[in-house]
Coordinates of C-alpha atoms in Angstrom, one line a residue:
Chain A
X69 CA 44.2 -81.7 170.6
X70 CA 47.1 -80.9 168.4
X71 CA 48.9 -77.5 169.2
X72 CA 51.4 -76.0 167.0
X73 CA 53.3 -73.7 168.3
X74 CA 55.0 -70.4 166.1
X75 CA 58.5 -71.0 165.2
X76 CA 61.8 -68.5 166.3
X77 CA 65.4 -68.3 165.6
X78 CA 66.0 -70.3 169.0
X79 CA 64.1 -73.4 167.1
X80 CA 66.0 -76.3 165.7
X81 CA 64.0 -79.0 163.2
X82 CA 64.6 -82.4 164.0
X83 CA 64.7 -83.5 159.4
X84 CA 64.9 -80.6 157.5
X85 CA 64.0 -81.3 153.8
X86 CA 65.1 -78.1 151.2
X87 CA 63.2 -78.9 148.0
X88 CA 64.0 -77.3 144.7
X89 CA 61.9 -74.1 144.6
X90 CA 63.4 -70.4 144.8
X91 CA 66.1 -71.2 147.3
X92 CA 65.0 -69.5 151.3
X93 CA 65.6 -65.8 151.8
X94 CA 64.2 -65.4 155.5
X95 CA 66.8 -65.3 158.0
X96 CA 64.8 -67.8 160.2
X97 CA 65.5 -70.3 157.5
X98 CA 68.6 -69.9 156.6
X99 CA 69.5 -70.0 160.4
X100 CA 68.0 -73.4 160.5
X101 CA 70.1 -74.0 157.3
X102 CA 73.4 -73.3 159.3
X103 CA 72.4 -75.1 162.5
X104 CA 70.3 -78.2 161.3
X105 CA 72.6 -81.4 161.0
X106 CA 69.7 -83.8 159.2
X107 CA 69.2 -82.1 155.9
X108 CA 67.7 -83.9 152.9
X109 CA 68.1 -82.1 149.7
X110 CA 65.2 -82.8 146.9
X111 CA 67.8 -83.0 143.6
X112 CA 69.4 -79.9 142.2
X113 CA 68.3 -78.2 145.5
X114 CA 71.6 -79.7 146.6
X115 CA 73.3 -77.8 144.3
X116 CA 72.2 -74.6 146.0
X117 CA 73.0 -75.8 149.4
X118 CA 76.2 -76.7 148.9
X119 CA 77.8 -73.5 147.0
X120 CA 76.8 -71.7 150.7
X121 CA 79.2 -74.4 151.6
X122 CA 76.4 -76.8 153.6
X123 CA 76.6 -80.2 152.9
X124 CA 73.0 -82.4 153.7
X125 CA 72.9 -86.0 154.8
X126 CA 71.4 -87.1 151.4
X127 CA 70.1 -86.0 148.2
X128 CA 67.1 -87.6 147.3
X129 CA 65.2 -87.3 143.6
X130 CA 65.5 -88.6 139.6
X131 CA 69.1 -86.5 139.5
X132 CA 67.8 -85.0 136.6
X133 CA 68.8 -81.6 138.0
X134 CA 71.9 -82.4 139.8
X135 CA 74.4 -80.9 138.4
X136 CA 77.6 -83.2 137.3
X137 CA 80.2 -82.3 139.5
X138 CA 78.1 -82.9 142.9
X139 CA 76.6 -86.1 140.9
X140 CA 79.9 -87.3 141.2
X141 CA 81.8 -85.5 143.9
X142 CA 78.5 -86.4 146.7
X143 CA 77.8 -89.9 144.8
X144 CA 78.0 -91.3 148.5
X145 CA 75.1 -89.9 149.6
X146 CA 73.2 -89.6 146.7
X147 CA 69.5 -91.5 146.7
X148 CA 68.5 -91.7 143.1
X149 CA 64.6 -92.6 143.1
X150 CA 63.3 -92.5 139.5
X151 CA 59.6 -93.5 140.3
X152 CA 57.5 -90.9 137.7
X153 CA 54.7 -91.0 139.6
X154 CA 56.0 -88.7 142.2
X155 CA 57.7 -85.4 142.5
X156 CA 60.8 -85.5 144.3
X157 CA 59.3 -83.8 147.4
X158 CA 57.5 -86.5 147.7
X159 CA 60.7 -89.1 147.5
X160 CA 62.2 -86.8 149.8
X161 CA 59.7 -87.1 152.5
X162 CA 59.3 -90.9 151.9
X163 CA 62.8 -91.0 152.1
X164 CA 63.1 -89.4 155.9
X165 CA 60.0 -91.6 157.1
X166 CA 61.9 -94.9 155.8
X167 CA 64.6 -93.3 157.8
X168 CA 62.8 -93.1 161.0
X169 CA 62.1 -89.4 161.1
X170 CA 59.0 -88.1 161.7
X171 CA 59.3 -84.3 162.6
X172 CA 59.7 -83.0 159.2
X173 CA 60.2 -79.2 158.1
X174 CA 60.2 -78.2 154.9
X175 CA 61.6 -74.9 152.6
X176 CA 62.6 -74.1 149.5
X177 CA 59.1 -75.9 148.3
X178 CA 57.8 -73.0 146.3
X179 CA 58.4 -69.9 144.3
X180 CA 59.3 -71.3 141.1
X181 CA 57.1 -72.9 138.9
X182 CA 53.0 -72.7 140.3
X183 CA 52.4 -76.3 139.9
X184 CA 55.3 -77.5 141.5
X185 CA 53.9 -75.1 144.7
X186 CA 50.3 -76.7 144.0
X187 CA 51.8 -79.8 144.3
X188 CA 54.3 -79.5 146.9
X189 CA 51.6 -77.9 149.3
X190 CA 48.7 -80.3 148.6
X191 CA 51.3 -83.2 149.3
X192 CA 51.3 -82.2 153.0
X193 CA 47.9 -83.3 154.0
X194 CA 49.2 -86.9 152.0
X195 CA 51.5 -87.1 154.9
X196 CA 50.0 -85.4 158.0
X197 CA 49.2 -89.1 159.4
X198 CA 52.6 -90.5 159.1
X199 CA 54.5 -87.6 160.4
X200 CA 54.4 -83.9 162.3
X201 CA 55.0 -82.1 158.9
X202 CA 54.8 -78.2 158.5
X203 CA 56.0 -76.3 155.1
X204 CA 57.6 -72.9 155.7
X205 CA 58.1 -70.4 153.3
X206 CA 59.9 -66.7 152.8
X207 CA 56.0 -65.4 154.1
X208 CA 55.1 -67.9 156.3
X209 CA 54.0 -71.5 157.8
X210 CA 51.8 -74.1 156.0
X211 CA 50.4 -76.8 158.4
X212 CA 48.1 -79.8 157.5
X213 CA 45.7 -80.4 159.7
X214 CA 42.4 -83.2 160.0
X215 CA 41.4 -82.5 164.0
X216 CA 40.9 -80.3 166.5
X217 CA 44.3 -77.8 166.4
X218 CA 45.8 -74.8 168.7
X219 CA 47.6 -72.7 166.6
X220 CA 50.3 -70.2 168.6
X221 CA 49.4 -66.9 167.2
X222 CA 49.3 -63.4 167.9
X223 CA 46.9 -60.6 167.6
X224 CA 47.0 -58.6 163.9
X225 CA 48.6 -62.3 162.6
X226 CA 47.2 -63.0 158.8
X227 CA 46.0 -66.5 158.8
X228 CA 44.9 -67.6 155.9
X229 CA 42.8 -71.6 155.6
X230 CA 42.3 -73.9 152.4
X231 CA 40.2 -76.8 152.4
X232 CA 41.1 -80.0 150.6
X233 CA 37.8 -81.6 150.4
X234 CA 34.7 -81.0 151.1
X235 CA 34.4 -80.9 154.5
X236 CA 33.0 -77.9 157.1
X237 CA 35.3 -76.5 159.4
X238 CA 34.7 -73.8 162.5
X239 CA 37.1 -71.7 163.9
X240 CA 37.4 -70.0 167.0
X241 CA 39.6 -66.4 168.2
X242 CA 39.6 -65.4 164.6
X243 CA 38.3 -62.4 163.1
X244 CA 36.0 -63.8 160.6
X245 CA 33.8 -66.8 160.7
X246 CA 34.6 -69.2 157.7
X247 CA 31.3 -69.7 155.8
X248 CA 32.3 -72.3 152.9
X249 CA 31.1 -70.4 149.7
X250 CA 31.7 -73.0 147.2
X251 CA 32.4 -76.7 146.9
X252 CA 34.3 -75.8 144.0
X253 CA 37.4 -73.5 146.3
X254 CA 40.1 -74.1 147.9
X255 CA 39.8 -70.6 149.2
X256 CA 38.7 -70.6 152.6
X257 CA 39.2 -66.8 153.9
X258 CA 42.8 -65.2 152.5
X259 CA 41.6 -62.4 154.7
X260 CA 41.4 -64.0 158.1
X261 CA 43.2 -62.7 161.3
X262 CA 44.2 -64.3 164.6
X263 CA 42.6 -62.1 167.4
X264 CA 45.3 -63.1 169.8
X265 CA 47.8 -66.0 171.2
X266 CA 46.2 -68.9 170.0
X267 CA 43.4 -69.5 168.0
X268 CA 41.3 -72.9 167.3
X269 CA 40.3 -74.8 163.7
X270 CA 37.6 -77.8 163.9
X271 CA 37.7 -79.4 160.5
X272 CA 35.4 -82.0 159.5
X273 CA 38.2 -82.6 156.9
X274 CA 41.9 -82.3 155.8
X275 CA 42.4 -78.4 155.5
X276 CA 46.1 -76.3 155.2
X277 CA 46.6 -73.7 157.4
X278 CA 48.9 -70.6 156.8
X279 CA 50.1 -68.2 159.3
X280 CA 52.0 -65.3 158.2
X281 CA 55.2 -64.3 159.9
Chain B
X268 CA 33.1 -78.4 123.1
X269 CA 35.6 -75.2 124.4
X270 CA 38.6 -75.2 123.0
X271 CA 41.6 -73.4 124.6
X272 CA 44.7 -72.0 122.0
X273 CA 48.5 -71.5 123.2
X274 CA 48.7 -67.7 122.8
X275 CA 51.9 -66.6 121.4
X276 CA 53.2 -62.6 121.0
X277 CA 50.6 -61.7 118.2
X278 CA 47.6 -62.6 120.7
X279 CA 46.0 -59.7 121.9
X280 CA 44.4 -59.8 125.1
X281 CA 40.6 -58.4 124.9
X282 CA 40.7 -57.1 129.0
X283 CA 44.2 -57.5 131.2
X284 CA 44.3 -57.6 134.8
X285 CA 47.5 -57.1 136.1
X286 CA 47.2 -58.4 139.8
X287 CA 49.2 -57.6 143.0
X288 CA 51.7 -60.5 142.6
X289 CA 55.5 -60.3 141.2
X290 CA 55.4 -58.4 138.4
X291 CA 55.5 -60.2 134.7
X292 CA 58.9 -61.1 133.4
X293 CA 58.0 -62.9 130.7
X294 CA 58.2 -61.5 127.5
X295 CA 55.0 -62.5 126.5
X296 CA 53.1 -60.7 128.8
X297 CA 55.5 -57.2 129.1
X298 CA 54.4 -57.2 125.1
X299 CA 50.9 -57.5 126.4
X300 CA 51.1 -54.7 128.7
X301 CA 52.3 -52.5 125.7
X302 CA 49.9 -53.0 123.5
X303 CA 46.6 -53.7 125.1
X304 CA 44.2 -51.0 125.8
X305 CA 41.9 -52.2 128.3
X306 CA 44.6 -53.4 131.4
X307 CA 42.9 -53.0 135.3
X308 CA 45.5 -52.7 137.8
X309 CA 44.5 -54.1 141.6
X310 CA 45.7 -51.6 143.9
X311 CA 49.5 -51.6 144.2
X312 CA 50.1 -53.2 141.0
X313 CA 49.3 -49.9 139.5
X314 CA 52.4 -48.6 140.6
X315 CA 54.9 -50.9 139.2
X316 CA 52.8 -50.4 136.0
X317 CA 52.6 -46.3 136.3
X318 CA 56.4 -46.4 136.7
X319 CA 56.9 -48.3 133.5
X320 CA 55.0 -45.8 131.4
X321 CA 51.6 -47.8 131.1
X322 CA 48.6 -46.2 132.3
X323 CA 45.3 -48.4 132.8
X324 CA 42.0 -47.7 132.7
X325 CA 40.7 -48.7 136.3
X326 CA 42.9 -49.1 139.4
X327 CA 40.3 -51.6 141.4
X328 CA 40.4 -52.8 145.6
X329 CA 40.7 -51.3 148.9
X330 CA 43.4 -48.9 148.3
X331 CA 45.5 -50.0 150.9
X332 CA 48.7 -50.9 149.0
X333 CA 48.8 -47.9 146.4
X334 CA 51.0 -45.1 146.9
X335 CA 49.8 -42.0 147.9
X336 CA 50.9 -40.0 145.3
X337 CA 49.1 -42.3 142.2
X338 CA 46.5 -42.2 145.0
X339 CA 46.1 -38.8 144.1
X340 CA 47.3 -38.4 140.4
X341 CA 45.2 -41.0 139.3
X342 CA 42.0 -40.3 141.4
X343 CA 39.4 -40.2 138.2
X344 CA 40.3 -44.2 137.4
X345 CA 40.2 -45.2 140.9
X346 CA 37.5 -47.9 142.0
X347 CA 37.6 -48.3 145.8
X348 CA 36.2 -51.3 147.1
X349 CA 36.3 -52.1 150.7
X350 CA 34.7 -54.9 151.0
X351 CA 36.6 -57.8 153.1
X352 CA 34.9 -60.8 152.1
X353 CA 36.8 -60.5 148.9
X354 CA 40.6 -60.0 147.9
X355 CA 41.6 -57.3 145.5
X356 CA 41.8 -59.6 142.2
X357 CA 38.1 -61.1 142.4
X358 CA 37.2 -57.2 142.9
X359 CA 39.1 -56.7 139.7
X360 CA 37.4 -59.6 137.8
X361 CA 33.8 -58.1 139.5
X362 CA 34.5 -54.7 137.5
X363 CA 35.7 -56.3 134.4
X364 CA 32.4 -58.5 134.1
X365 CA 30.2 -55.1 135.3
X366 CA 32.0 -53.4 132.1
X367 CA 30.7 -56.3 129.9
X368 CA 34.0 -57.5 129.6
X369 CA 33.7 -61.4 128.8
X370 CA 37.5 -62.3 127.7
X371 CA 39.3 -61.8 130.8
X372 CA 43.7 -62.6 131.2
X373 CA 45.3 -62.4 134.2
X374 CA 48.6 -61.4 135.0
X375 CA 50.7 -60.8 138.4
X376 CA 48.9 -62.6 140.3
X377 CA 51.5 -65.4 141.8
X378 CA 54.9 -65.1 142.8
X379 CA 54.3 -63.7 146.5
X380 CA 52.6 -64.5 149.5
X381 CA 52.0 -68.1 148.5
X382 CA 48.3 -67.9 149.9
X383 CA 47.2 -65.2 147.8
X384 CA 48.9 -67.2 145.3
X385 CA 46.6 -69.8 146.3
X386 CA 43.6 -68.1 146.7
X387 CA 44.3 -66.4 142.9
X388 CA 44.5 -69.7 141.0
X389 CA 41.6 -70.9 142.9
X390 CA 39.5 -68.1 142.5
X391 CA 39.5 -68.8 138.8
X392 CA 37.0 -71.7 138.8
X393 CA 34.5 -68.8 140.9
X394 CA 34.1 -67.2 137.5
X395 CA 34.4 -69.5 134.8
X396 CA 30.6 -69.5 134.3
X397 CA 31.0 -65.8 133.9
X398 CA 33.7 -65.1 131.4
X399 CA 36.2 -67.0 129.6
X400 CA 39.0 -66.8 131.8
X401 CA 42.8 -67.5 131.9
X402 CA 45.8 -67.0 134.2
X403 CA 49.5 -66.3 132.8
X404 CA 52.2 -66.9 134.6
X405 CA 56.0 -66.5 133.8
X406 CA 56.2 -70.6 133.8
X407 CA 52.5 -71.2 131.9
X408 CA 49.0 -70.8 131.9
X409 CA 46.1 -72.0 133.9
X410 CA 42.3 -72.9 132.4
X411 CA 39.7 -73.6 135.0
X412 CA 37.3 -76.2 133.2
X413 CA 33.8 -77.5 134.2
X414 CA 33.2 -79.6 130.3
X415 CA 34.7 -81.5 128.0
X416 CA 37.5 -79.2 126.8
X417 CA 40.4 -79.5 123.9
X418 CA 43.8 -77.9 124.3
X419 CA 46.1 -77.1 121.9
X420 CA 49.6 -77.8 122.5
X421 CA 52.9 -79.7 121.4
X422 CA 54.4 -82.8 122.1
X423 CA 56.2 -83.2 125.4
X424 CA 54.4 -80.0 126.9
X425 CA 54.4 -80.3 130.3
X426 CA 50.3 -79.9 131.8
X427 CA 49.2 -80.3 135.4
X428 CA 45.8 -80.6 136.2
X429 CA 44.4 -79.6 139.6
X430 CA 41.2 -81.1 140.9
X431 CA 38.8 -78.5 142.6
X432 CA 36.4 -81.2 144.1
X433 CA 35.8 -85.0 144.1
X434 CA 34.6 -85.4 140.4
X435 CA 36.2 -88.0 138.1
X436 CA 37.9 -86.9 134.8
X437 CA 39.4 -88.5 132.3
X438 CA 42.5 -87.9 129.7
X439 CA 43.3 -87.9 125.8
X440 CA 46.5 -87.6 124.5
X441 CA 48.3 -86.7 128.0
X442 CA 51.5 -89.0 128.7
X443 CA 49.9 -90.9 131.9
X444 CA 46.5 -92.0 132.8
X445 CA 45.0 -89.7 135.4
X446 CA 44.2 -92.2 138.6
X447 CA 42.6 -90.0 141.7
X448 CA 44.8 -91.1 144.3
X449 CA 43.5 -89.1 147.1
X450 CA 40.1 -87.2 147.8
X451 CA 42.1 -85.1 149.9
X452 CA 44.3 -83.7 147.4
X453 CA 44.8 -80.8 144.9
X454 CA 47.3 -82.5 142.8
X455 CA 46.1 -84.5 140.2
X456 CA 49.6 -85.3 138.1
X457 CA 51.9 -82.6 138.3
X458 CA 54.3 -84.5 136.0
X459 CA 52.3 -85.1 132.9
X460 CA 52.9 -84.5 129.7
X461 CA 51.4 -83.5 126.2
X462 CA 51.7 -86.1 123.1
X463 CA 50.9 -84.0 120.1
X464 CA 49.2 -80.6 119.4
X465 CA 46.3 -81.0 121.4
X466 CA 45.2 -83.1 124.6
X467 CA 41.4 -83.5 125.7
X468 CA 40.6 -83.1 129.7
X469 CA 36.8 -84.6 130.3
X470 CA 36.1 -83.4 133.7
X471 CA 32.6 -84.4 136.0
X472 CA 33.7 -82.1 138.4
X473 CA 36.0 -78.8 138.2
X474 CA 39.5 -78.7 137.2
X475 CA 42.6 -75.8 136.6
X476 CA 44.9 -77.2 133.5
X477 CA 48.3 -75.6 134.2
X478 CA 50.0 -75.5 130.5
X479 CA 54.0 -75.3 130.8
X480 CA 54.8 -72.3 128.1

């Protein structure tokens, strides 16, 4: 069984990947910010990161949001991947698997425009087979899951479960049984709470888990 | 077949619901908040619209996030609702349609907790039988769709569609071809685009249109 354990300061991410949404206010990630040394920028994220004075290993997208300067001043590690099909999320994480990694955290993936959160949080069940890949935001941690997981909670904690297909899922040590309402919802219990240090998800398919800080 | 306008300043909302999100910014939406005359608040949304002067006509949800004091001041348009099953903005939408109110907008209601962000936008599809409903955002609007539907819009108008289950659908007058690359996946083409003042979504299943403003 897959277990995913809740995330402190005292954590380090193997890849950390900063896409270009509101940059990270929560100390936890701008912590990880300081002390990771793999960090892969998604375009004009860079931009961001490197007026804090942090420079990442690469900056991966169309560069359509890059400003000048760092186009030119970072043109050494600079991966320009024009490929409209995808966002540049979705180059970035390519880019880190093509790199060898496979322990990928991601920030900065929402609080800007709502489809580019749609997108950025549907794309991590796309890559929950090629990679341990978790999504944390200013309020908490998105994790893609298709089997039998142990989550690290704590009793109180605000879990919250979408379902990307159609598929029934139990749950066990939460607070409210998920019945699935409607084919036609991602919404699979906003309200839910962890009754204590762990708590168990059986999906039948591909659902995104969110625990709250 | 339904057909979906771009509202522009002189729209007039019929029945606002200003949900417990980041308050609006855009200045689309503060001009609704002015003018219309029917606005329900969920919960603690009520208080960043008291303090701006606008008083609404039905402060609707469990009552957990209002201040005490517009608790009290405002205790004849307060609906509580207690039930957990159901977050504060589908409580909202319940008393709208109980009012025989059939035109409902929604504001506020991303911009936070990404979850309830989540479980917002998908919510929308829940009532579309119901009413004819929209969500504003600061970046756009979303349309949950179940038919054949036209759109108006302009040329090179960004529009993501979002797939709420494993139907088919097909596009006119959207930049790229929409190809269902995974059944395991919200995102349906974040990165589309409009070709001319109107676009045509044919759905089998359900779908939310994100229109960039």
């Amino acid at each position: 069984m897959n277990y995913y354990p809740l995330r402190a300061t005292g954590y380090l991410p193997e890849t950390l990947i900063l896409a270009n949404g509101s940059f990270p206010k929560h100390p936890l990630l701008l912590d990880w910010l300081k002390r990771c040394d793999y960090i892969v920028c998604c375009d004009g994220a860079a931009d961001d990161l490197l007026q804090r004075g942090i420079k990442p290993v690469a900056i991966v997208g169309d560069c359509d949001s890059l400003s000048a300067s760092s186009r030119s001043e970072f043109a050494a590690i600079l991966h320009p991947d024009s490929d409209q099909e995808t966002n540049d999320l979705t180059k970035s994480v390519r880019f880190c698997l093509a790199q060898g990694r496979s322990n990928l955290t991601i920030i900065g993936a929402t609080g800007k425009r709502e489809d580019h959160t749609l997108g950025n949080i549907s794309l991590l069940t796309d890559y929950m087979a090629d990679a341990q890949i978790e999504m944390f935001t200013d309020y908490g941690v998105f994790t893609p899951i298709s089997t039998d997981s142990l989550f690290q909670s704590f009793a109180g904690q605000q879990v919250s479960l979408f379902a990307m297909d159609a598929g029934e899922l139990t749950v066990t040590n939460l607070k409210y049984p998920v019945v699935r309402k409607s084919l036609h919802s991602w919404w699979q219990g906003t309200l839910n709470e962890s009754l204590g240090n762990e708590f168990r998800i059986h999906p039948t398919g591909s659902v995104i888990v969110f625990r709250v800080y």
